[in-house]
PDB file of N, CA and C in Angstrom:
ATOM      1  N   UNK A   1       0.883 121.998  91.655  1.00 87.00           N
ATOM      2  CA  UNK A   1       0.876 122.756  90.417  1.00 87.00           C
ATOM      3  C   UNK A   1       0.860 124.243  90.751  1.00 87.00           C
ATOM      4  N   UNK A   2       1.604 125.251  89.880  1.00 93.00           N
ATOM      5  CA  UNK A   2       1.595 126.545  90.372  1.00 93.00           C
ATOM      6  C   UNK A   2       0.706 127.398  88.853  1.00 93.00           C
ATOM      7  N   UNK A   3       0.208 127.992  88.782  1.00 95.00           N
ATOM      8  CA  UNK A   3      -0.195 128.610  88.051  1.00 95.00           C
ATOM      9  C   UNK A   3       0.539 129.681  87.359  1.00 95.00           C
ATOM     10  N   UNK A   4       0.439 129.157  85.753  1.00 97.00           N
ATOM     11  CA  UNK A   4       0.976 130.033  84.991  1.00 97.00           C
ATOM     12  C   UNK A   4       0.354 131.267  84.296  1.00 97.00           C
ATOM     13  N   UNK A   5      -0.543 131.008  84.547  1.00 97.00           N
ATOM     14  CA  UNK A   5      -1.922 131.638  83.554  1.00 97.00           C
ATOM     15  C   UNK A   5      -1.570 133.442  83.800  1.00 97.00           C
ATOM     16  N   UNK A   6      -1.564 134.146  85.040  1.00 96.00           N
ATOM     17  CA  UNK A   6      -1.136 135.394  85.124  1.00 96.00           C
ATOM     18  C   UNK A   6      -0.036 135.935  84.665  1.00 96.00           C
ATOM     19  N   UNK A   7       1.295 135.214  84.571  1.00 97.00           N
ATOM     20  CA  UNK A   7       2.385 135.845  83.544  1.00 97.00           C
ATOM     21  C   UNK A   7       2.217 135.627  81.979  1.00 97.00           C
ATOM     22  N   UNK A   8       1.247 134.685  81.673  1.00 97.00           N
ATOM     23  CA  UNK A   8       1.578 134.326  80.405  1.00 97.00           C
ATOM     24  C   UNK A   8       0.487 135.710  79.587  1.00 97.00           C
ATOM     25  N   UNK A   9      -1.033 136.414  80.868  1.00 97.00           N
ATOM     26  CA  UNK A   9      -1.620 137.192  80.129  1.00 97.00           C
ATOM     27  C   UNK A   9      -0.610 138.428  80.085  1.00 97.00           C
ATOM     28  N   UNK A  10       0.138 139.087  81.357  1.00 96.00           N
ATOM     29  CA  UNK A  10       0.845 139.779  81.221  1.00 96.00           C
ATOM     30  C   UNK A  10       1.951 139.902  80.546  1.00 96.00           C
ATOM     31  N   UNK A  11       2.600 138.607  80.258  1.00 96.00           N
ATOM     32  CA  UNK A  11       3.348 138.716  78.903  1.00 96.00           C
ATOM     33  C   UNK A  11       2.845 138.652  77.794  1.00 96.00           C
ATOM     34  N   UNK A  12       1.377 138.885  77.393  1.00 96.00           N
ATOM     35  CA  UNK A  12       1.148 139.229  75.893  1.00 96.00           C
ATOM     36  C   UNK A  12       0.450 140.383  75.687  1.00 96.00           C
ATOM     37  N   UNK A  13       0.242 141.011  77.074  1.00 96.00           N
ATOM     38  CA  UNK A  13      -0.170 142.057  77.464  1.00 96.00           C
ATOM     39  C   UNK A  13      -1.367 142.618  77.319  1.00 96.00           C
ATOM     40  N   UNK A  14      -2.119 141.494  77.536  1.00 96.00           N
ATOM     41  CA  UNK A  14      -3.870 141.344  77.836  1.00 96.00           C
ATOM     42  C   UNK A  14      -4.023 142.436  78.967  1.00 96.00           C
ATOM     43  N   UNK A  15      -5.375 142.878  79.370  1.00 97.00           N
ATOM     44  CA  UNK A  15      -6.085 142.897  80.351  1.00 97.00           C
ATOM     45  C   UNK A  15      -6.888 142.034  80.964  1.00 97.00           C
ATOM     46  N   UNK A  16      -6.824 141.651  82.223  1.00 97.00           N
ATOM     47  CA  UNK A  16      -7.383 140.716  82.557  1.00 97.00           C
ATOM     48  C   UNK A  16      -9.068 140.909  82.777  1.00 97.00           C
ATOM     49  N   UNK A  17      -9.557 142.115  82.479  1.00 97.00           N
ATOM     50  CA  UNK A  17     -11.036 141.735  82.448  1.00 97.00           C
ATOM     51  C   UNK A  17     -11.347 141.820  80.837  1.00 97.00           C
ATOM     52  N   UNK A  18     -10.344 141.940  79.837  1.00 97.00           N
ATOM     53  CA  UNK A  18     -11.046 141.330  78.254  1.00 97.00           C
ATOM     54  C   UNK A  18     -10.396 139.742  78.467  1.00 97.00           C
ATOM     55  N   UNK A  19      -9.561 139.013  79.266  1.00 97.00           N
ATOM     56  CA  UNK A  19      -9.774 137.625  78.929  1.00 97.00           C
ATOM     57  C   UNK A  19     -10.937 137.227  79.680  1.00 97.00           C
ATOM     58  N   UNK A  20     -11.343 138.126  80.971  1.00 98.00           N
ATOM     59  CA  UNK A  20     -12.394 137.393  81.811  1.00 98.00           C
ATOM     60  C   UNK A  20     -13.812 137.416  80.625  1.00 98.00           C
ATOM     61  N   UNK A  21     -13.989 138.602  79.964  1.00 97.00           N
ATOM     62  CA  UNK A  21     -14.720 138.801  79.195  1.00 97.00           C
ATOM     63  C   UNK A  21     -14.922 137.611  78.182  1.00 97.00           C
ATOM     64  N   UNK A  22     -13.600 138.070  77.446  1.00 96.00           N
ATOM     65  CA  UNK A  22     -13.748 136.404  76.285  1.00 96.00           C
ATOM     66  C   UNK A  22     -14.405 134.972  76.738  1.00 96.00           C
ATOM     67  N   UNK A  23     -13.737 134.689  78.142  1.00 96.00           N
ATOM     68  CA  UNK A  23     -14.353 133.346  78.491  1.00 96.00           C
ATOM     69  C   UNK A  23     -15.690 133.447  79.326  1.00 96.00           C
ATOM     70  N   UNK A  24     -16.320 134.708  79.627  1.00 96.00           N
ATOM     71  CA  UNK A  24     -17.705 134.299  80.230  1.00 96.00           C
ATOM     72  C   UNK A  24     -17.436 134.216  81.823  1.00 96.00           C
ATOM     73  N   UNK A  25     -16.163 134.320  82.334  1.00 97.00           N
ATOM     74  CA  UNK A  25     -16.405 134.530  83.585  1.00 97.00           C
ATOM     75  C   UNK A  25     -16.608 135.940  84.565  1.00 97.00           C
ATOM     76  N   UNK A  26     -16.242 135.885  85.805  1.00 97.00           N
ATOM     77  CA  UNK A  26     -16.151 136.777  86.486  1.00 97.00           C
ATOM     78  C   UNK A  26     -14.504 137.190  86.485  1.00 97.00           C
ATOM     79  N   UNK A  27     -14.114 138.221  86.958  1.00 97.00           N
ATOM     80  CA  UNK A  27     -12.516 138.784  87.153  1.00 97.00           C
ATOM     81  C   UNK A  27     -12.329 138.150  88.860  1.00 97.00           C
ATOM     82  N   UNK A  28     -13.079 137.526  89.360  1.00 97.00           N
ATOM     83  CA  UNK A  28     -12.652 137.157  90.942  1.00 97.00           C
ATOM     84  C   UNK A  28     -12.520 135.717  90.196  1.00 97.00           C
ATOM     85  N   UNK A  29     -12.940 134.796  89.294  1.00 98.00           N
ATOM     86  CA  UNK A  29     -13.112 133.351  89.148  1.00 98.00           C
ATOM     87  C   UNK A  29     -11.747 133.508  88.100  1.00 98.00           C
ATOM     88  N   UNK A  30     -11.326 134.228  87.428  1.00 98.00           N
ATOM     89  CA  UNK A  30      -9.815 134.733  87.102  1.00 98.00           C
ATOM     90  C   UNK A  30      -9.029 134.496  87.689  1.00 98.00           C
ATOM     91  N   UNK A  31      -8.926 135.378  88.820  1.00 97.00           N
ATOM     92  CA  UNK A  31      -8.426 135.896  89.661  1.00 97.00           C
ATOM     93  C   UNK A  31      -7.476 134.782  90.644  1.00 97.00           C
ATOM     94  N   UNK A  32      -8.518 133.942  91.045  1.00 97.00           N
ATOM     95  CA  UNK A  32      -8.608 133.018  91.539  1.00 97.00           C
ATOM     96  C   UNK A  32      -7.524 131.775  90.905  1.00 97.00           C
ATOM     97  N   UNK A  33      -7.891 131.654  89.596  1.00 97.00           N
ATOM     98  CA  UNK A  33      -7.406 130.385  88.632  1.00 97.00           C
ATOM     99  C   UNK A  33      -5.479 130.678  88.765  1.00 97.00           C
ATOM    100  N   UNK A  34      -5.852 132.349  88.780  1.00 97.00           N
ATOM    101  CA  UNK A  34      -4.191 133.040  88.395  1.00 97.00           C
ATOM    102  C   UNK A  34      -3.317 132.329  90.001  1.00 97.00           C
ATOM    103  N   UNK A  35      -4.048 132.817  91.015  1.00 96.00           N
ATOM    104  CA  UNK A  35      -3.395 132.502  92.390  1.00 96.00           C
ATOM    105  C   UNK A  35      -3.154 131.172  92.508  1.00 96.00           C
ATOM    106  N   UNK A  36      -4.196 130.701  91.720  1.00 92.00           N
ATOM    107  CA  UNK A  36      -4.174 128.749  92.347  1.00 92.00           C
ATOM    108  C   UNK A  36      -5.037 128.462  93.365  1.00 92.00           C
ATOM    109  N   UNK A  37      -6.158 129.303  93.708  1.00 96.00           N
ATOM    110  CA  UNK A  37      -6.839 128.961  94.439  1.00 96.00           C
ATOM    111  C   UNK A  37      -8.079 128.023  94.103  1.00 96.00           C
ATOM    112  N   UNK A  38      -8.171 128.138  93.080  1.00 96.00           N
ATOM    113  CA  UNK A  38      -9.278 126.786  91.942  1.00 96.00           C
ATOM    114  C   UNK A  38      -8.727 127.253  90.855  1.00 96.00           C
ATOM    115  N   UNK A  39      -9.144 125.708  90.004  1.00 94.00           N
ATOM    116  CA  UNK A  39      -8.692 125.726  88.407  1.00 94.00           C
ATOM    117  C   UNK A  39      -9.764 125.365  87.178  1.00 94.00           C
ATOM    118  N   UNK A  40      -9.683 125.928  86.756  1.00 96.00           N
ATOM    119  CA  UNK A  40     -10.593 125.922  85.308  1.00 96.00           C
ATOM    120  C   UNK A  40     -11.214 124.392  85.359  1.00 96.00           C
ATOM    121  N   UNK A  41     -12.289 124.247  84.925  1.00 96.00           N
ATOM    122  CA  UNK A  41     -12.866 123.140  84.314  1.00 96.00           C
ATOM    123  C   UNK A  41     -11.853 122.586  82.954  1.00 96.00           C
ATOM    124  N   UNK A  42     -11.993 121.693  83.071  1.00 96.00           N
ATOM    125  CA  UNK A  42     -11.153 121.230  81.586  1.00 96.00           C
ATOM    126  C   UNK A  42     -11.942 121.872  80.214  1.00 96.00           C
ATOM    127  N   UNK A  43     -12.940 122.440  80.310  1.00 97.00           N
ATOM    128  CA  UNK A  43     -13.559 123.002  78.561  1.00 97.00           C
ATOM    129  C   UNK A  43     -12.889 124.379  79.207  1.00 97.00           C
ATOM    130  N   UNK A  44     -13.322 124.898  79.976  1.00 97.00           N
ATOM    131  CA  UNK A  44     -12.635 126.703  80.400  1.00 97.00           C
ATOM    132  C   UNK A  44     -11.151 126.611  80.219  1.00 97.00           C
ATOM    133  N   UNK A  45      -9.780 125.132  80.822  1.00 97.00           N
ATOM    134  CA  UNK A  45      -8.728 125.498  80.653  1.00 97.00           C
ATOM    135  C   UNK A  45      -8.639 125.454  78.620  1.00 97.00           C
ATOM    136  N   UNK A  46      -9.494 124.103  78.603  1.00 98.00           N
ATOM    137  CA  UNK A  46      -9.305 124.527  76.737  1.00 98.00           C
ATOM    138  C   UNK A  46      -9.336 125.548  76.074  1.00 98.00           C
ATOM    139  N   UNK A  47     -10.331 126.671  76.979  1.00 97.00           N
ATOM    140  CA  UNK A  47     -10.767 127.612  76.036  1.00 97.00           C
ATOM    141  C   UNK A  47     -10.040 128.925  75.963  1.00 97.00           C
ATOM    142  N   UNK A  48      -8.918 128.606  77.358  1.00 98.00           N
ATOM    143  CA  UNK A  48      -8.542 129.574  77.858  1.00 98.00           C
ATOM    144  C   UNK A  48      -7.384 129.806  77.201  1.00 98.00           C
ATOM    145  N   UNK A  49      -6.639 128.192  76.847  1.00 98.00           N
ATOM    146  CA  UNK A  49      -5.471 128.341  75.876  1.00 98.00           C
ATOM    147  C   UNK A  49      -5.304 128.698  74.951  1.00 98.00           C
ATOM    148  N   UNK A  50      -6.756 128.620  74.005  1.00 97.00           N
ATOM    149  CA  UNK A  50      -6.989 128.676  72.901  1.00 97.00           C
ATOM    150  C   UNK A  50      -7.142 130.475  72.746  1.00 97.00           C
ATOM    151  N   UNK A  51      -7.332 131.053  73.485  1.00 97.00           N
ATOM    152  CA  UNK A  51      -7.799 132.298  73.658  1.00 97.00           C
ATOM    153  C   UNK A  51      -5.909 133.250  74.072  1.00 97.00           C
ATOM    154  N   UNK A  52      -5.259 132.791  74.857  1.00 97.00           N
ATOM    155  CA  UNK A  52      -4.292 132.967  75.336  1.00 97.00           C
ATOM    156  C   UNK A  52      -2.778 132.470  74.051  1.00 97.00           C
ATOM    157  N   UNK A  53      -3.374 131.616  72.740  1.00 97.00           N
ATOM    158  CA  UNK A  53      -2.918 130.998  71.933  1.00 97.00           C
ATOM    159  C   UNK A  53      -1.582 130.122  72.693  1.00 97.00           C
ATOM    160  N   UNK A  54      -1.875 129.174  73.503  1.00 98.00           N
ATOM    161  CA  UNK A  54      -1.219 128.253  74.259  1.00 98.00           C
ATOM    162  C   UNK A  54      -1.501 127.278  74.458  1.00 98.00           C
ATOM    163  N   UNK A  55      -0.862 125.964  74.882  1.00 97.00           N
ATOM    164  CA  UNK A  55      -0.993 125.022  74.983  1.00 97.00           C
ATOM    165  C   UNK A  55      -1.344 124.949  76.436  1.00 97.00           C
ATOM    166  N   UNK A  56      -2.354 123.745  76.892  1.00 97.00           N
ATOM    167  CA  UNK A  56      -3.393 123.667  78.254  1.00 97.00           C
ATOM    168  C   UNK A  56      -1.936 123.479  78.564  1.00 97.00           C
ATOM    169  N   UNK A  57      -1.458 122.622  78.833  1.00 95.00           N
ATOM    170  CA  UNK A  57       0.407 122.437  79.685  1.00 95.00           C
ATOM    171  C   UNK A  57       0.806 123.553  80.029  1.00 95.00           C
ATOM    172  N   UNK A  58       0.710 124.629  79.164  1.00 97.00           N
ATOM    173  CA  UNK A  58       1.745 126.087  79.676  1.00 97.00           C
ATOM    174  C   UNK A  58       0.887 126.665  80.449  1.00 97.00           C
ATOM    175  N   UNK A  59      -0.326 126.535  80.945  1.00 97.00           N
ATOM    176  CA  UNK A  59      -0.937 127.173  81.820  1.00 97.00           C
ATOM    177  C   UNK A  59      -0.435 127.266  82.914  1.00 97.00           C
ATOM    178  N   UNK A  60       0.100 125.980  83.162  1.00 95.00           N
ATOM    179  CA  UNK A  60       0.662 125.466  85.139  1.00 95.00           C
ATOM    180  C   UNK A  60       2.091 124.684  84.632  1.00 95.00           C
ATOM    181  N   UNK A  61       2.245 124.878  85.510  1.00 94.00           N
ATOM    182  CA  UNK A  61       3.634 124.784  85.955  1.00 94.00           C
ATOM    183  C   UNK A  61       4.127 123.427  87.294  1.00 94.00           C
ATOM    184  N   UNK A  62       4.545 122.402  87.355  1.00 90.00           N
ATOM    185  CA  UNK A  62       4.555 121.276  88.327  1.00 90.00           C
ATOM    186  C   UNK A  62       5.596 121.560  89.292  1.00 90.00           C
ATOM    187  N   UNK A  63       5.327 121.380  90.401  1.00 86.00           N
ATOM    188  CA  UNK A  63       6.266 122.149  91.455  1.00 86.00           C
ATOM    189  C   UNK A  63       6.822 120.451  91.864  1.00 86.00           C
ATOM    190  N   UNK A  64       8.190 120.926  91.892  1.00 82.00           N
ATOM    191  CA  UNK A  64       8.817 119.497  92.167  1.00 82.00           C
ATOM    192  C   UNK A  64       9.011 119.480  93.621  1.00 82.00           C
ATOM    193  N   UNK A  65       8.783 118.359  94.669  1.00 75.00           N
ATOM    194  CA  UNK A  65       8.801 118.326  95.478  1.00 75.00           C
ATOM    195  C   UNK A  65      10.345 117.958  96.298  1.00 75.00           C
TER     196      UNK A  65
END
């Protein structure tokens, strides 16, 4: 899975420490989710879509092998 989550804030043209804000995290646990280096809990990706007004699916992206 590749992570969608960093183009989709920059295409609505968030800052990424008012979404870190909205959801209660840190900007490194962000940070992180954006690279693909860990991924949201399933209530954080819920909350994140909901916040991002997206569907949990458009977050990531499936890398075909």
């Amino acid at each position: 899975m590749r992570s969608k989550i960093g183009k989709i804030i920059d295409k609505q043209g968030y800052k990424k420490k008012y979404i870190a804000e909205r959801m209660d995290i840190t900007q490194s646990q962000l940070s992180n989710w954006i690279s693909g280096r860990s991924y949201p809990p399933m209530d954080k990706a819920f909350k994140l879509a909901k916040v991002l007004n997206v569907k949990v699916d458009d977050l990531y992206e499936e890398i075909e092998k």
